[in-house]
């Protein structure tokens, strides 16, 4: 197994973090304060599923921290770390999804969505609210409601947009890898 952090992963991390930052401003309000649907989660899921847990962790962590700093003036660390946790969770199964090989079929789409639901649950129902309470002394009822809405929103965004991105990429990637050089 090749776990090297090669040039493709470095480039994917840089581009992914930049996309994540740019997409920070694309938000669909949920009615819950400081909680919105964010398409950037589909990009994070995509990069995690294609390049693995380290790229996912770094894109989530760097992208969220920079996005907060640039657009809001300060970093909300209790929501930065869960992005990295989500990236790791989805990325741990990158090989099993067979995206690069063109094998992102119905079985792998289901696996991806089961994994992303579990990773989102850990990140937004577990890690984020607990860190909000421990780091910022936020009221438990408030942060668990925010976490629950973030969980539902991210599951929907990743389930729809993330699955589409991966299916299209897998189809194109699988086709291009079957090309042979002529003699």
Short mmCIF file of N, CA and C in Angstrom, two decimals:
data_model
loop_
_atom_site.label_atom_id
_atom_site.label_comp_id
_atom_site.label_asym_id
_atom_site.label_seq_id
_atom_site.Cartn_x
_atom_site.Cartn_y
_atom_site.Cartn_z
N UNK A 1 0.85 -1.17 0.00
CA UNK A 1 0.00 0.00 0.00
C UNK A 1 0.89 1.23 0.00
N UNK A 2 0.57 2.17 -0.88
CA UNK A 2 1.37 3.37 -1.03
C UNK A 2 0.72 4.51 -0.25
N UNK A 3 1.33 4.87 0.87
CA UNK A 3 0.78 5.94 1.70
C UNK A 3 1.55 7.24 1.56
N UNK A 4 2.43 7.31 0.57
CA UNK A 4 3.21 8.53 0.38
C UNK A 4 2.30 9.71 0.09
N UNK A 5 2.77 10.86 0.54
CA UNK A 5 2.05 12.09 0.24
C UNK A 5 2.72 12.68 -1.00
N UNK A 6 2.35 12.16 -2.18
CA UNK A 6 3.01 12.53 -3.42
C UNK A 6 2.52 13.88 -3.94
N UNK A 7 3.09 14.29 -5.06
CA UNK A 7 2.80 15.61 -5.63
C UNK A 7 1.32 15.77 -5.97
N UNK A 8 0.65 14.71 -6.44
CA UNK A 8 -0.78 14.80 -6.75
C UNK A 8 -1.59 15.13 -5.50
N UNK A 9 -1.19 14.54 -4.38
CA UNK A 9 -1.91 14.80 -3.13
C UNK A 9 -1.63 16.21 -2.62
N UNK A 10 -0.41 16.69 -2.81
CA UNK A 10 -0.07 18.05 -2.41
C UNK A 10 -0.90 19.05 -3.22
N UNK A 11 -0.95 18.82 -4.54
CA UNK A 11 -1.73 19.70 -5.42
C UNK A 11 -3.22 19.61 -5.07
N UNK A 12 -3.72 18.40 -4.86
CA UNK A 12 -5.14 18.22 -4.49
C UNK A 12 -5.45 18.94 -3.19
N UNK A 13 -4.53 18.90 -2.24
CA UNK A 13 -4.73 19.59 -0.96
C UNK A 13 -4.80 21.10 -1.17
N UNK A 14 -3.86 21.63 -1.94
CA UNK A 14 -3.85 23.08 -2.18
C UNK A 14 -5.08 23.56 -2.92
N UNK A 15 -5.41 22.88 -4.00
CA UNK A 15 -6.60 23.26 -4.78
C UNK A 15 -7.87 23.05 -3.96
N UNK A 16 -7.91 21.94 -3.25
CA UNK A 16 -9.09 21.63 -2.43
C UNK A 16 -9.31 22.66 -1.34
N UNK A 17 -8.24 23.03 -0.65
CA UNK A 17 -8.37 24.04 0.41
C UNK A 17 -8.82 25.37 -0.18
N UNK A 18 -8.26 25.74 -1.34
CA UNK A 18 -8.66 26.99 -1.99
C UNK A 18 -10.13 26.96 -2.39
N UNK A 19 -10.58 25.85 -2.98
CA UNK A 19 -12.00 25.71 -3.34
C UNK A 19 -12.88 25.77 -2.10
N UNK A 20 -12.45 25.12 -1.05
CA UNK A 20 -13.20 25.11 0.20
C UNK A 20 -13.38 26.53 0.72
N UNK A 21 -12.29 27.31 0.68
CA UNK A 21 -12.35 28.71 1.14
C UNK A 21 -13.31 29.51 0.27
N UNK A 22 -13.17 29.40 -1.04
CA UNK A 22 -14.03 30.16 -1.96
C UNK A 22 -15.50 29.78 -1.74
N UNK A 23 -15.76 28.50 -1.55
CA UNK A 23 -17.14 28.04 -1.37
C UNK A 23 -17.70 28.32 0.03
N UNK A 24 -16.87 28.88 0.92
CA UNK A 24 -17.35 29.25 2.25
C UNK A 24 -18.50 30.23 2.16
N UNK A 25 -18.48 31.10 1.18
CA UNK A 25 -19.52 32.11 1.02
C UNK A 25 -20.80 31.58 0.39
N UNK A 26 -20.78 30.35 -0.13
CA UNK A 26 -21.98 29.77 -0.73
C UNK A 26 -22.72 29.01 0.37
N UNK A 27 -23.77 29.63 0.88
CA UNK A 27 -24.49 29.06 2.02
C UNK A 27 -26.00 29.18 1.81
N UNK A 28 -26.68 28.12 2.20
CA UNK A 28 -28.14 28.10 2.15
C UNK A 28 -28.62 28.07 3.60
N UNK A 29 -29.30 29.12 4.06
CA UNK A 29 -29.73 29.20 5.46
C UNK A 29 -30.67 28.06 5.86
N UNK A 30 -30.52 27.62 7.11
CA UNK A 30 -31.39 26.56 7.65
C UNK A 30 -32.41 27.11 8.64
N UNK A 31 -32.23 28.35 9.07
CA UNK A 31 -33.09 28.91 10.11
C UNK A 31 -32.50 28.73 11.50
N UNK A 32 -31.45 27.95 11.60
CA UNK A 32 -30.73 27.77 12.87
C UNK A 32 -29.53 28.71 12.84
N UNK A 33 -29.34 29.52 13.89
CA UNK A 33 -28.22 30.48 13.89
C UNK A 33 -26.87 29.81 13.63
N UNK A 34 -26.06 30.44 12.76
CA UNK A 34 -24.72 29.99 12.43
C UNK A 34 -24.65 28.58 11.86
N UNK A 35 -25.73 28.13 11.26
CA UNK A 35 -25.78 26.78 10.67
C UNK A 35 -26.47 26.87 9.32
N UNK A 36 -25.75 26.50 8.25
CA UNK A 36 -26.33 26.57 6.92
C UNK A 36 -25.86 25.38 6.08
N UNK A 37 -26.56 25.15 4.98
CA UNK A 37 -26.14 24.12 4.04
C UNK A 37 -24.97 24.68 3.24
N UNK A 38 -23.91 23.90 3.09
CA UNK A 38 -22.72 24.39 2.42
C UNK A 38 -22.23 23.38 1.39
N UNK A 39 -22.30 23.73 0.11
CA UNK A 39 -21.83 22.83 -0.95
C UNK A 39 -20.36 22.47 -0.85
N UNK A 40 -19.59 23.26 -0.11
CA UNK A 40 -18.17 22.95 0.04
C UNK A 40 -17.95 21.57 0.64
N UNK A 41 -18.93 21.07 1.37
CA UNK A 41 -18.80 19.73 1.96
C UNK A 41 -18.73 18.65 0.89
N UNK A 42 -19.39 18.86 -0.24
CA UNK A 42 -19.32 17.89 -1.34
C UNK A 42 -17.91 17.85 -1.92
N UNK A 43 -17.25 19.00 -1.99
CA UNK A 43 -15.87 19.07 -2.47
C UNK A 43 -14.95 18.34 -1.50
N UNK A 44 -15.14 18.57 -0.22
CA UNK A 44 -14.33 17.88 0.80
C UNK A 44 -14.53 16.36 0.71
N UNK A 45 -15.77 15.93 0.59
CA UNK A 45 -16.05 14.50 0.49
C UNK A 45 -15.43 13.91 -0.77
N UNK A 46 -15.55 14.63 -1.89
CA UNK A 46 -14.97 14.18 -3.15
C UNK A 46 -13.47 13.98 -3.03
N UNK A 47 -12.77 15.00 -2.53
CA UNK A 47 -11.31 14.91 -2.42
C UNK A 47 -10.88 13.84 -1.43
N UNK A 48 -11.63 13.67 -0.35
CA UNK A 48 -11.33 12.62 0.62
C UNK A 48 -11.50 11.24 -0.01
N UNK A 49 -12.57 11.07 -0.78
CA UNK A 49 -12.86 9.78 -1.40
C UNK A 49 -11.89 9.44 -2.52
N UNK A 50 -11.33 10.45 -3.17
CA UNK A 50 -10.40 10.21 -4.28
C UNK A 50 -8.96 10.09 -3.77
N UNK A 51 -8.55 10.98 -2.85
CA UNK A 51 -7.14 11.06 -2.45
C UNK A 51 -6.84 10.53 -1.06
N UNK A 52 -7.84 10.19 -0.28
CA UNK A 52 -7.59 9.56 1.01
C UNK A 52 -7.71 10.48 2.22
N UNK A 53 -7.45 9.89 3.39
CA UNK A 53 -7.72 10.59 4.65
C UNK A 53 -6.84 11.80 4.93
N UNK A 54 -5.57 11.77 4.52
CA UNK A 54 -4.71 12.92 4.82
C UNK A 54 -5.10 14.13 4.01
N UNK A 55 -5.41 13.93 2.75
CA UNK A 55 -5.88 15.05 1.93
C UNK A 55 -7.20 15.57 2.49
N UNK A 56 -8.11 14.67 2.82
CA UNK A 56 -9.39 15.08 3.40
C UNK A 56 -9.22 15.87 4.68
N UNK A 57 -8.36 15.39 5.57
CA UNK A 57 -8.13 16.08 6.84
C UNK A 57 -7.55 17.48 6.61
N UNK A 58 -6.56 17.56 5.73
CA UNK A 58 -5.91 18.86 5.50
C UNK A 58 -6.82 19.84 4.77
N UNK A 59 -7.54 19.37 3.78
CA UNK A 59 -8.47 20.26 3.06
C UNK A 59 -9.53 20.78 4.03
N UNK A 60 -10.11 19.90 4.83
CA UNK A 60 -11.13 20.33 5.79
C UNK A 60 -10.58 21.30 6.82
N UNK A 61 -9.43 20.98 7.37
CA UNK A 61 -8.84 21.80 8.42
C UNK A 61 -8.38 23.16 7.88
N UNK A 62 -7.53 23.12 6.85
CA UNK A 62 -6.99 24.37 6.29
C UNK A 62 -8.10 25.21 5.65
N UNK A 63 -8.95 24.56 4.86
CA UNK A 63 -10.02 25.28 4.18
C UNK A 63 -10.98 25.96 5.14
N UNK A 64 -11.38 25.24 6.18
CA UNK A 64 -12.32 25.84 7.15
C UNK A 64 -11.64 26.96 7.94
N UNK A 65 -10.40 26.72 8.40
CA UNK A 65 -9.70 27.74 9.18
C UNK A 65 -9.49 29.02 8.36
N UNK A 66 -9.02 28.87 7.13
CA UNK A 66 -8.81 30.05 6.28
C UNK A 66 -10.13 30.74 5.92
N UNK A 67 -11.15 29.95 5.62
CA UNK A 67 -12.46 30.52 5.31
C UNK A 67 -13.00 31.34 6.46
N UNK A 68 -12.92 30.79 7.68
CA UNK A 68 -13.36 31.53 8.87
C UNK A 68 -12.56 32.82 9.03
N UNK A 69 -11.24 32.71 8.93
CA UNK A 69 -10.38 33.86 9.14
C UNK A 69 -10.64 34.96 8.11
N UNK A 70 -10.77 34.57 6.85
CA UNK A 70 -10.96 35.56 5.78
C UNK A 70 -12.35 36.19 5.78
N UNK A 71 -13.38 35.37 5.98
CA UNK A 71 -14.74 35.88 5.82
C UNK A 71 -15.41 36.30 7.14
N UNK A 72 -14.93 35.77 8.26
CA UNK A 72 -15.59 36.09 9.53
C UNK A 72 -14.68 36.79 10.53
N UNK A 73 -13.39 36.87 10.22
CA UNK A 73 -12.47 37.59 11.09
C UNK A 73 -11.88 36.79 12.23
N UNK A 74 -12.40 35.62 12.50
CA UNK A 74 -11.83 34.75 13.54
C UNK A 74 -12.17 33.30 13.20
N UNK A 75 -11.42 32.40 13.78
CA UNK A 75 -11.58 30.98 13.49
C UNK A 75 -12.36 30.31 14.61
N UNK A 76 -13.40 29.59 14.25
CA UNK A 76 -14.20 28.84 15.21
C UNK A 76 -13.66 27.41 15.22
N UNK A 77 -12.65 27.18 16.08
CA UNK A 77 -11.88 25.93 16.07
C UNK A 77 -12.72 24.69 16.34
N UNK A 78 -13.78 24.85 17.10
CA UNK A 78 -14.61 23.69 17.42
C UNK A 78 -15.38 23.18 16.20
N UNK A 79 -15.38 23.96 15.10
CA UNK A 79 -16.00 23.50 13.85
C UNK A 79 -14.94 23.24 12.78
N UNK A 80 -13.72 23.67 13.04
CA UNK A 80 -12.62 23.36 12.11
C UNK A 80 -12.21 21.90 12.27
N UNK A 81 -12.00 21.47 13.49
CA UNK A 81 -11.56 20.09 13.73
C UNK A 81 -12.55 19.04 13.21
N UNK A 82 -13.86 19.25 13.36
CA UNK A 82 -14.79 18.26 12.81
C UNK A 82 -14.69 18.11 11.29
N UNK A 83 -14.32 19.19 10.59
CA UNK A 83 -14.12 19.08 9.13
C UNK A 83 -13.00 18.09 8.84
N UNK A 84 -11.92 18.18 9.62
CA UNK A 84 -10.80 17.25 9.45
C UNK A 84 -11.23 15.82 9.81
N UNK A 85 -12.01 15.69 10.86
CA UNK A 85 -12.51 14.37 11.26
C UNK A 85 -13.36 13.77 10.14
N UNK A 86 -14.22 14.57 9.55
CA UNK A 86 -15.04 14.10 8.44
C UNK A 86 -14.16 13.67 7.26
N UNK A 87 -13.17 14.49 6.91
CA UNK A 87 -12.27 14.16 5.81
C UNK A 87 -11.53 12.85 6.05
N UNK A 88 -11.08 12.64 7.26
CA UNK A 88 -10.40 11.39 7.61
C UNK A 88 -11.37 10.22 7.48
N UNK A 89 -12.56 10.38 8.04
CA UNK A 89 -13.55 9.29 8.02
C UNK A 89 -13.88 8.83 6.61
N UNK A 90 -14.19 9.77 5.74
CA UNK A 90 -14.51 9.42 4.35
C UNK A 90 -13.28 8.89 3.63
N UNK A 91 -12.14 9.51 3.88
CA UNK A 91 -10.91 9.13 3.19
C UNK A 91 -10.37 7.77 3.56
N UNK A 92 -10.68 7.28 4.75
CA UNK A 92 -10.20 5.96 5.17
C UNK A 92 -10.66 4.85 4.23
N UNK A 93 -11.75 5.08 3.54
CA UNK A 93 -12.32 4.05 2.66
C UNK A 93 -12.10 4.36 1.18
N UNK A 94 -11.20 5.29 0.88
CA UNK A 94 -10.99 5.74 -0.50
C UNK A 94 -10.74 4.59 -1.47
N UNK A 95 -9.91 3.64 -1.10
CA UNK A 95 -9.61 2.51 -1.99
C UNK A 95 -10.86 1.66 -2.25
N UNK A 96 -11.68 1.51 -1.25
CA UNK A 96 -12.88 0.67 -1.38
C UNK A 96 -13.91 1.26 -2.33
N UNK A 97 -13.93 2.58 -2.48
CA UNK A 97 -14.90 3.21 -3.38
C UNK A 97 -14.57 2.96 -4.85
N UNK A 98 -13.30 2.67 -5.16
CA UNK A 98 -12.82 2.39 -6.53
C UNK A 98 -13.14 3.52 -7.51
N UNK A 99 -13.07 4.75 -7.03
CA UNK A 99 -13.40 5.91 -7.86
C UNK A 99 -12.40 6.05 -9.00
N UNK A 100 -11.11 6.00 -8.68
CA UNK A 100 -10.07 6.21 -9.69
C UNK A 100 -10.08 5.12 -10.77
N UNK A 101 -10.51 3.94 -10.39
CA UNK A 101 -10.51 2.81 -11.33
C UNK A 101 -11.77 2.76 -12.20
N UNK A 102 -12.68 3.70 -11.97
CA UNK A 102 -13.92 3.71 -12.73
C UNK A 102 -14.96 2.74 -12.18
N UNK A 103 -14.78 2.32 -10.93
CA UNK A 103 -15.68 1.33 -10.35
C UNK A 103 -16.65 1.88 -9.32
N UNK A 104 -16.95 3.16 -9.38
CA UNK A 104 -17.88 3.76 -8.42
C UNK A 104 -19.31 3.43 -8.86
N UNK A 105 -19.69 2.19 -8.59
CA UNK A 105 -20.99 1.68 -8.99
C UNK A 105 -21.99 1.82 -7.84
N UNK A 106 -23.16 1.26 -8.01
CA UNK A 106 -24.23 1.39 -7.00
C UNK A 106 -23.76 0.88 -5.64
N UNK A 107 -23.08 -0.24 -5.62
CA UNK A 107 -22.59 -0.81 -4.35
C UNK A 107 -21.63 0.18 -3.67
N UNK A 108 -20.74 0.80 -4.43
CA UNK A 108 -19.79 1.74 -3.85
C UNK A 108 -20.43 3.08 -3.50
N UNK A 109 -21.45 3.47 -4.24
CA UNK A 109 -22.19 4.68 -3.88
C UNK A 109 -22.88 4.48 -2.53
N UNK A 110 -23.44 3.31 -2.33
CA UNK A 110 -24.07 2.99 -1.04
C UNK A 110 -23.03 2.99 0.07
N UNK A 111 -21.88 2.34 -0.17
CA UNK A 111 -20.80 2.33 0.83
C UNK A 111 -20.36 3.75 1.15
N UNK A 112 -20.12 4.56 0.13
CA UNK A 112 -19.71 5.95 0.33
C UNK A 112 -20.72 6.69 1.20
N UNK A 113 -22.00 6.49 0.92
CA UNK A 113 -23.02 7.23 1.68
C UNK A 113 -23.18 6.72 3.10
N UNK A 114 -23.01 5.44 3.33
CA UNK A 114 -23.02 4.93 4.70
C UNK A 114 -21.85 5.53 5.47
N UNK A 115 -20.67 5.53 4.85
CA UNK A 115 -19.48 6.08 5.50
C UNK A 115 -19.64 7.57 5.76
N UNK A 116 -20.13 8.33 4.77
CA UNK A 116 -20.26 9.77 4.97
C UNK A 116 -21.29 10.10 6.05
N UNK A 117 -22.34 9.30 6.16
CA UNK A 117 -23.33 9.52 7.22
C UNK A 117 -22.70 9.30 8.59
N UNK A 118 -21.93 8.22 8.72
CA UNK A 118 -21.26 7.94 10.00
C UNK A 118 -20.22 9.02 10.31
N UNK A 119 -19.42 9.40 9.30
CA UNK A 119 -18.40 10.45 9.51
C UNK A 119 -19.05 11.78 9.87
N UNK A 120 -20.15 12.11 9.23
CA UNK A 120 -20.88 13.34 9.57
C UNK A 120 -21.44 13.28 10.98
N UNK A 121 -21.96 12.14 11.37
CA UNK A 121 -22.51 11.98 12.73
C UNK A 121 -21.41 12.19 13.77
N UNK A 122 -20.27 11.55 13.56
CA UNK A 122 -19.16 11.71 14.51
C UNK A 122 -18.74 13.18 14.57
N UNK A 123 -18.58 13.81 13.40
CA UNK A 123 -18.10 15.19 13.35
C UNK A 123 -19.08 16.18 13.96
N UNK A 124 -20.38 16.10 13.56
CA UNK A 124 -21.32 17.17 13.89
C UNK A 124 -22.23 16.88 15.07
N UNK A 125 -22.47 15.62 15.37
CA UNK A 125 -23.29 15.31 16.55
C UNK A 125 -22.39 15.02 17.75
N UNK A 126 -21.14 14.65 17.48
CA UNK A 126 -20.21 14.36 18.56
C UNK A 126 -19.16 15.43 18.78
N UNK A 127 -18.20 15.52 17.85
CA UNK A 127 -17.02 16.36 18.05
C UNK A 127 -17.36 17.85 18.17
N UNK A 128 -18.10 18.40 17.21
CA UNK A 128 -18.37 19.85 17.22
C UNK A 128 -19.09 20.33 18.48
N UNK A 129 -20.20 19.71 18.87
CA UNK A 129 -20.87 20.20 20.08
C UNK A 129 -20.01 20.05 21.34
N UNK A 130 -19.29 18.94 21.44
CA UNK A 130 -18.46 18.74 22.63
C UNK A 130 -17.36 19.79 22.69
N UNK A 131 -16.72 20.07 21.55
CA UNK A 131 -15.69 21.12 21.53
C UNK A 131 -16.29 22.50 21.79
N UNK A 132 -17.50 22.76 21.26
CA UNK A 132 -18.17 24.04 21.55
C UNK A 132 -18.35 24.23 23.04
N UNK A 133 -18.74 23.18 23.73
CA UNK A 133 -18.96 23.25 25.18
C UNK A 133 -17.64 23.41 25.91
N UNK A 134 -16.64 22.59 25.55
CA UNK A 134 -15.36 22.62 26.25
C UNK A 134 -14.52 23.86 25.96
N UNK A 135 -14.48 24.29 24.70
CA UNK A 135 -13.60 25.39 24.32
C UNK A 135 -14.28 26.75 24.52
N UNK A 136 -15.56 26.86 24.13
CA UNK A 136 -16.23 28.16 24.14
C UNK A 136 -17.32 28.29 25.20
N UNK A 137 -17.50 27.27 26.02
CA UNK A 137 -18.53 27.26 27.08
C UNK A 137 -19.92 27.60 26.54
N UNK A 138 -20.20 27.09 25.35
CA UNK A 138 -21.51 27.29 24.73
C UNK A 138 -22.54 26.40 25.43
N UNK A 139 -23.81 26.83 25.46
CA UNK A 139 -24.86 26.02 26.08
C UNK A 139 -25.09 24.71 25.29
N UNK A 140 -25.18 23.62 26.00
CA UNK A 140 -25.30 22.30 25.38
C UNK A 140 -26.51 22.20 24.46
N UNK A 141 -27.67 22.69 24.89
CA UNK A 141 -28.87 22.56 24.05
C UNK A 141 -28.70 23.28 22.72
N UNK A 142 -28.06 24.43 22.74
CA UNK A 142 -27.83 25.20 21.50
C UNK A 142 -26.89 24.46 20.55
N UNK A 143 -25.76 23.98 21.05
CA UNK A 143 -24.75 23.39 20.16
C UNK A 143 -25.16 22.01 19.65
N UNK A 144 -25.92 21.28 20.42
CA UNK A 144 -26.38 19.97 19.92
C UNK A 144 -27.46 20.15 18.84
N UNK A 145 -28.28 21.20 18.95
CA UNK A 145 -29.24 21.51 17.89
C UNK A 145 -28.49 21.95 16.63
N UNK A 146 -27.51 22.83 16.78
CA UNK A 146 -26.70 23.25 15.64
C UNK A 146 -26.01 22.04 15.00
N UNK A 147 -25.44 21.19 15.81
CA UNK A 147 -24.76 20.01 15.32
C UNK A 147 -25.70 19.07 14.57
N UNK A 148 -26.90 18.91 15.10
CA UNK A 148 -27.88 18.03 14.44
C UNK A 148 -28.27 18.59 13.07
N UNK A 149 -28.48 19.90 12.99
CA UNK A 149 -28.84 20.50 11.70
C UNK A 149 -27.66 20.46 10.72
N UNK A 150 -26.44 20.68 11.23
CA UNK A 150 -25.26 20.58 10.37
C UNK A 150 -25.13 19.15 9.84
N UNK A 151 -25.38 18.18 10.70
CA UNK A 151 -25.33 16.77 10.31
C UNK A 151 -26.31 16.48 9.17
N UNK A 152 -27.57 16.85 9.35
CA UNK A 152 -28.59 16.58 8.35
C UNK A 152 -28.26 17.30 7.04
N UNK A 153 -27.88 18.56 7.13
CA UNK A 153 -27.55 19.33 5.93
C UNK A 153 -26.37 18.76 5.18
N UNK A 154 -25.32 18.39 5.92
CA UNK A 154 -24.13 17.84 5.27
C UNK A 154 -24.39 16.46 4.68
N UNK A 155 -25.19 15.66 5.35
CA UNK A 155 -25.55 14.35 4.80
C UNK A 155 -26.26 14.52 3.46
N UNK A 156 -27.18 15.49 3.38
CA UNK A 156 -27.90 15.73 2.13
C UNK A 156 -26.98 16.27 1.04
N UNK A 157 -26.18 17.28 1.37
CA UNK A 157 -25.26 17.88 0.39
C UNK A 157 -24.28 16.84 -0.13
N UNK A 158 -23.64 16.11 0.78
CA UNK A 158 -22.64 15.12 0.38
C UNK A 158 -23.32 13.95 -0.34
N UNK A 159 -24.47 13.54 0.16
CA UNK A 159 -25.17 12.42 -0.47
C UNK A 159 -25.57 12.71 -1.91
N UNK A 160 -25.97 13.93 -2.17
CA UNK A 160 -26.41 14.29 -3.53
C UNK A 160 -25.22 14.78 -4.36
N UNK A 161 -24.66 15.93 -3.99
CA UNK A 161 -23.58 16.52 -4.80
C UNK A 161 -22.31 15.68 -4.78
N UNK A 162 -21.95 15.17 -3.60
CA UNK A 162 -20.75 14.35 -3.50
C UNK A 162 -20.84 13.09 -4.33
N UNK A 163 -21.99 12.43 -4.27
CA UNK A 163 -22.18 11.20 -5.06
C UNK A 163 -22.12 11.50 -6.56
N UNK A 164 -22.71 12.61 -6.97
CA UNK A 164 -22.69 12.99 -8.39
C UNK A 164 -21.26 13.28 -8.84
N UNK A 165 -20.53 14.09 -8.07
CA UNK A 165 -19.15 14.40 -8.41
C UNK A 165 -18.31 13.14 -8.55
N UNK A 166 -18.45 12.24 -7.60
CA UNK A 166 -17.67 11.00 -7.62
C UNK A 166 -18.06 10.10 -8.78
N UNK A 167 -19.34 10.00 -9.07
CA UNK A 167 -19.79 9.14 -10.17
C UNK A 167 -19.28 9.66 -11.51
N UNK A 168 -19.36 10.96 -11.72
CA UNK A 168 -18.89 11.55 -12.97
C UNK A 168 -17.37 11.39 -13.09
N UNK A 169 -16.65 11.71 -12.02
CA UNK A 169 -15.20 11.58 -12.04
C UNK A 169 -14.78 10.13 -12.27
N UNK A 170 -15.45 9.21 -11.63
CA UNK A 170 -15.12 7.79 -11.78
C UNK A 170 -15.33 7.32 -13.22
N UNK A 171 -16.42 7.78 -13.80
CA UNK A 171 -16.72 7.40 -15.18
C UNK A 171 -15.63 7.93 -16.12
N UNK A 172 -15.23 9.18 -15.95
CA UNK A 172 -14.20 9.79 -16.79
C UNK A 172 -12.84 9.17 -16.48
N UNK A 173 -12.52 8.99 -15.22
CA UNK A 173 -11.24 8.43 -14.81
C UNK A 173 -11.08 6.99 -15.29
N UNK A 174 -12.13 6.21 -15.16
CA UNK A 174 -12.10 4.82 -15.61
C UNK A 174 -11.91 4.71 -17.10
N UNK A 175 -12.54 5.60 -17.83
CA UNK A 175 -12.43 5.61 -19.29
C UNK A 175 -11.00 6.00 -19.71
N UNK A 176 -10.44 7.01 -19.07
CA UNK A 176 -9.12 7.48 -19.47
C UNK A 176 -8.02 6.50 -19.08
N UNK A 177 -8.23 5.71 -18.02
CA UNK A 177 -7.21 4.77 -17.62
C UNK A 177 -7.19 3.54 -18.52
N UNK A 178 -8.22 3.36 -19.34
CA UNK A 178 -8.24 2.21 -20.23
C UNK A 178 -7.59 2.51 -21.58
N UNK A 179 -7.15 3.75 -21.76
CA UNK A 179 -6.48 4.10 -23.01
C UNK A 179 -5.12 3.43 -23.08
N UNK A 180 -4.77 2.95 -24.23
CA UNK A 180 -3.49 2.27 -24.44
C UNK A 180 -2.69 3.03 -25.49
N UNK A 181 -1.39 3.04 -25.32
CA UNK A 181 -0.52 3.68 -26.30
C UNK A 181 -0.36 2.77 -27.51
N UNK A 182 -0.47 3.37 -28.68
CA UNK A 182 -0.31 2.58 -29.91
C UNK A 182 1.16 2.31 -30.18
N UNK A 183 1.42 1.17 -30.82
CA UNK A 183 2.81 0.83 -31.19
C UNK A 183 3.27 1.58 -32.41
#
